[in-house]
Short mmCIF file of C-alpha atoms in Angstrom, two decimals:
data_model
loop_
_atom_site.label_atom_id
_atom_site.label_comp_id
_atom_site.label_asym_id
_atom_site.label_seq_id
_atom_site.Cartn_x
_atom_site.Cartn_y
_atom_site.Cartn_z
CA MET A 1 95.96 129.36 128.82
CA SER A 2 98.03 132.25 130.25
CA GLU A 3 96.61 133.29 133.96
CA GLU A 4 96.80 136.83 131.80
CA GLN A 5 94.47 135.69 129.17
CA ILE A 6 92.32 133.73 131.54
CA ASP A 7 91.71 136.92 133.29
CA ARG A 8 91.01 140.02 130.50
CA THR A 9 89.23 137.08 128.82
CA THR A 10 86.51 136.65 131.91
CA ALA A 11 86.70 140.16 131.65
CA GLU A 12 85.97 140.16 128.67
CA LEU A 13 83.19 137.60 128.53
CA ARG A 14 80.97 139.15 132.24
CA GLY A 15 81.99 142.73 129.93
CA HIS A 16 79.44 140.83 127.60
CA LEU A 17 77.10 139.32 129.06
CA ALA A 18 76.25 142.98 131.14
CA GLU A 19 74.97 144.71 128.78
CA THR A 20 73.83 142.02 126.59
CA GLY A 21 71.58 141.56 129.78
CA SER A 22 71.32 137.53 129.02
CA ALA A 23 72.39 133.76 130.83
CA PRO A 24 75.70 132.49 130.06
CA GLU A 25 74.54 129.36 128.29
CA GLU A 26 71.66 131.15 126.09
CA GLU A 27 74.92 133.19 124.99
CA PHE A 28 77.93 131.40 124.73
CA GLY A 29 75.67 127.72 125.18
CA PRO A 30 76.51 124.85 126.93
CA ALA A 31 79.89 125.25 129.66
CA ALA A 32 82.20 122.33 128.39
CA ARG A 33 81.37 123.38 124.85
CA PHE A 34 82.26 126.50 125.26
CA ALA A 35 85.62 126.15 126.96
CA ALA A 36 87.05 123.60 124.33
CA ARG A 37 86.26 126.22 121.75
CA LEU A 38 88.98 128.51 124.03
CA GLY A 39 90.57 126.41 125.51
CA GLY A 40 95.03 126.38 123.55
CA LEU A 41 93.28 127.50 119.85
CA ALA A 42 95.22 130.06 119.14
CA PRO A 43 98.32 130.99 120.41
CA ALA A 44 99.30 133.60 123.45
CA PRO A 45 99.46 136.05 123.45
CA GLY A 46 102.24 138.26 121.39
CA GLU A 47 103.42 134.68 120.29
CA PRO A 48 103.65 134.98 116.06
CA ASP A 49 101.14 132.23 114.85
CA GLY A 50 104.92 130.92 112.96
CA ALA A 51 106.23 129.63 115.37
CA ALA A 52 103.75 126.84 116.06
CA GLU A 53 104.82 123.68 114.46
CA HIS A 54 103.78 121.69 111.87
CA TRP A 55 103.44 117.82 111.19
CA THR A 56 101.34 115.73 108.75
CA TRP A 57 101.45 111.67 109.41
CA THR A 58 98.83 108.34 109.10
CA ALA A 59 98.39 104.90 110.14
CA ASP A 60 97.14 101.87 109.89
CA PRO A 61 93.18 100.55 109.88
CA PHE A 62 94.38 98.71 113.17
CA ASN A 63 96.20 101.76 114.78
CA ASP A 64 93.89 104.94 114.00
CA ARG A 65 92.68 105.04 116.46
CA ARG A 66 95.85 104.48 119.66
CA MET A 67 97.94 106.97 118.12
CA PRO A 68 95.57 109.76 117.68
CA ALA A 69 95.40 109.85 121.27
CA VAL A 70 99.41 109.05 122.04
CA HIS A 71 100.35 112.83 119.72
CA GLY A 72 97.29 114.08 121.77
CA ASP A 73 99.00 114.39 124.26
CA GLN A 74 101.53 115.55 122.88
CA GLY A 75 99.94 118.19 122.06
CA TRP A 76 99.56 117.88 118.82
CA GLU A 77 96.58 119.08 117.58
CA VAL A 78 94.40 117.38 114.21
CA GLU A 79 93.21 120.26 112.37
CA SER A 80 91.59 118.32 109.82
CA LEU A 81 92.14 114.81 107.40
CA ASP A 82 93.76 115.91 103.67
CA ALA A 83 92.28 113.95 101.60
CA LEU A 84 94.67 110.23 101.90
CA GLY A 85 92.65 111.10 105.64
CA ARG A 86 96.91 111.20 107.04
CA PHE A 87 96.24 113.94 110.22
CA VAL A 88 97.14 117.72 110.04
CA CYS A 89 98.08 118.93 113.38
CA ARG A 90 99.99 121.98 114.88
CA ARG A 91 101.03 122.81 117.84
CA ALA A 92 101.54 126.31 119.33
CA PRO A 93 104.62 125.67 122.02
CA GLY A 94 103.57 127.59 125.57
CA ALA A 95 100.16 127.23 124.67
CA ALA A 96 100.03 124.13 123.30
CA LEU A 97 96.54 121.69 125.52
CA ALA A 98 96.36 117.73 125.54
CA ARG A 99 94.87 116.71 123.64
CA GLU A 100 91.82 113.54 123.09
CA TYR A 101 90.22 112.45 120.16
CA ARG A 102 87.37 109.56 119.03
CA ARG A 103 86.33 108.93 115.54
CA GLU A 104 81.89 108.32 115.00
CA VAL A 105 80.85 107.38 111.93
CA ILE A 106 79.23 110.12 109.99
CA THR A 107 76.56 109.81 107.68
CA ASP A 108 73.72 112.25 106.33
CA ARG A 109 71.54 110.92 108.64
CA ARG A 110 73.39 110.72 111.51
CA ARG A 111 75.42 113.94 111.12
CA ALA A 112 73.09 115.73 113.35
CA GLN A 113 71.90 113.07 115.77
CA VAL A 114 76.57 112.19 116.46
CA LEU A 115 76.65 116.85 116.69
CA GLU A 116 74.68 116.93 119.26
CA GLU A 117 75.62 113.91 120.95
CA LEU A 118 79.04 114.94 121.38
CA GLU A 119 78.67 118.91 121.59
CA PRO A 120 77.62 118.76 125.13
CA GLU A 121 80.81 117.76 125.40
CA GLY A 122 83.17 119.55 124.32
CA TRP A 123 83.90 117.56 121.32
CA GLU A 124 84.57 119.19 118.02
CA PRO A 125 84.69 118.20 114.71
CA CYS A 126 87.70 118.16 113.63
CA GLY A 127 87.17 116.69 110.11
CA GLU A 128 86.11 114.41 107.61
CA TRP A 129 87.21 111.16 105.44
CA LEU A 130 85.12 108.53 103.73
CA THR A 131 82.26 107.30 106.12
CA TYR A 132 84.25 108.80 109.72
CA GLY A 133 84.57 111.67 111.29
CA CYS A 134 87.55 113.24 114.08
CA PHE A 135 86.78 114.61 117.32
CA LYS A 136 89.03 116.07 118.83
CA ARG A 137 88.58 118.45 122.56
CA PRO A 138 91.33 119.58 124.61
CA LYS A 139 91.69 117.31 128.04
CA ALA A 140 91.47 120.22 130.34
CA ALA A 141 87.51 119.46 129.47
CA THR A 142 87.55 116.21 131.26
CA THR A 143 91.31 116.84 133.82
CA GLY A 144 91.72 120.23 134.16
CA PRO A 145 94.67 122.54 134.70
CA GLU A 146 96.24 118.51 134.56
CA GLY A 147 94.99 118.53 130.19
CA GLY A 148 98.17 121.55 130.45
CA LEU A 149 101.98 120.50 129.03
CA GLY A 150 105.31 121.37 129.92
CA THR A 151 108.06 120.39 128.37
CA LEU A 152 106.99 119.14 124.55
CA PRO A 153 108.80 116.23 123.01
CA ALA A 154 110.22 116.46 120.01
CA ARG A 155 108.56 116.52 116.97
CA PRO A 156 108.35 112.68 115.54
CA HIS A 157 110.40 111.92 112.32
CA ARG A 158 108.56 109.00 110.90
CA TRP A 159 104.62 109.87 109.81
CA LEU A 160 103.87 106.21 109.12
CA PHE A 161 102.96 104.13 112.45
CA LEU A 162 102.25 101.10 111.60
CA SER A 163 101.19 98.01 114.09
CA ARG A 164 102.10 94.89 113.99
CA ARG A 165 98.93 93.07 112.10
CA GLY A 166 99.23 96.18 109.68
CA LYS A 167 102.99 95.13 109.21
CA ALA A 168 101.70 91.45 108.48
CA VAL A 169 99.91 92.46 105.57
CA PRO A 170 101.95 94.19 103.80
CA ALA A 171 104.28 90.60 103.82
CA VAL A 172 101.07 88.16 103.16
CA ARG A 173 99.81 90.04 100.77
CA ALA A 174 103.77 89.60 99.56
CA LEU A 175 104.13 86.18 99.28
CA ALA A 176 100.96 85.32 97.57
CA VAL A 177 101.98 87.78 94.85
CA LEU A 178 106.08 85.87 94.26
CA GLY A 179 104.13 82.72 94.71
CA CYS A 180 101.53 83.65 91.75
CA LEU A 181 104.04 85.13 89.31
CA ALA A 182 106.15 81.35 90.29
CA VAL A 183 102.59 79.72 89.04
CA ALA A 184 103.07 82.07 85.74
CA LEU A 185 106.37 81.46 85.37
CA ALA A 186 106.90 78.07 85.41
CA GLY A 187 104.26 77.47 82.05
CA LEU A 188 106.55 80.25 80.28
CA GLY A 189 109.54 78.88 79.69
CA LEU A 190 113.27 80.89 78.93
CA PRO A 191 112.32 83.45 76.04
CA GLY A 192 108.71 84.10 78.91
CA TYR A 193 110.78 83.66 82.25
CA THR A 194 112.90 86.97 80.76
CA ILE A 195 110.80 89.05 79.88
CA ALA A 196 108.81 88.69 83.02
CA LEU A 197 112.48 89.05 85.26
CA LEU A 198 112.41 92.30 82.97
CA GLY A 199 109.46 93.66 84.18
CA LEU A 200 109.62 92.75 88.13
CA GLY A 201 113.19 94.93 87.61
CA TYR A 202 112.05 97.89 86.36
CA ALA A 203 108.87 97.81 88.44
CA ILE A 204 110.82 97.30 92.29
CA GLY A 205 113.79 100.62 90.22
CA MET A 206 110.29 103.08 89.72
CA THR A 207 109.44 101.85 93.32
CA TYR A 208 113.64 103.05 94.75
CA THR A 209 113.21 106.16 92.18
CA ALA A 210 110.39 107.53 93.82
CA LYS A 211 110.65 106.45 97.45
CA LYS A 212 113.99 108.97 96.45
CA GLU A 213 112.36 111.56 95.54
CA THR A 214 109.47 111.41 98.29
CA GLU A 215 112.79 111.67 100.71
CA GLU A 216 114.37 114.95 98.57
CA GLY A 217 110.65 115.80 98.09
CA ARG A 218 110.99 115.95 101.51
CA VAL A 219 113.69 117.16 102.65
CA HIS A 220 113.20 119.92 100.75
CA ALA A 221 109.98 121.25 101.86
CA ASP A 222 112.07 120.74 105.71
CA ARG A 223 114.26 123.15 104.45
CA ALA A 224 112.22 125.59 103.45
CA ALA A 225 109.97 125.27 106.02
CA ALA A 226 113.44 126.56 108.50
CA ALA A 227 114.11 129.44 105.96
CA ARG A 228 110.45 130.52 106.51
CA LYS A 229 111.30 130.67 110.34
CA ASP A 230 114.74 131.80 110.69
#
């Protein structure tokens, strides 16, 4: 937070405690957890929320622990996980903090236990997908002022982050499919071979069309977001 925001917030909290006569931890809970809720979760005073950047991205299962840490160091705050398990993020210029993330297995039985263990350390849930729960906290909760950010890097143009193993898996699958197709075509003869090639060409064409439509939709969404800012 800015110094002005810190002074105003602490003055309000002291005034509230003076009126209620209660102890700080009785009123607000553990200090680290309460500080994490206060630290940079809202835009600075006078800064419109529309100035915040929004970005949605995903990673393969081999890379979805490392990449949140990389982007958290750039001030991206995960707001939620969407239905596809993608990270829905925001970043407010001038109020962004470096953040750290962790992933835990969340089930009905373990939910209360996980929250009880993590919340006193300032971790708060920021999304669930399947049996996984994502937790976040500002790095300032453990590093102090070093968790603040000055110059923010530009938003990445990519939305998919694949590890080396993640890139290798589709290639292996493609080779396996081509091998099975070659074996199947060997006994079809000329008519069946022609039909199979036409079907393969149609599938490739549909894939290319879907890719172009997705790219055009992304460009349209970016233009609409820019127009809203203007």
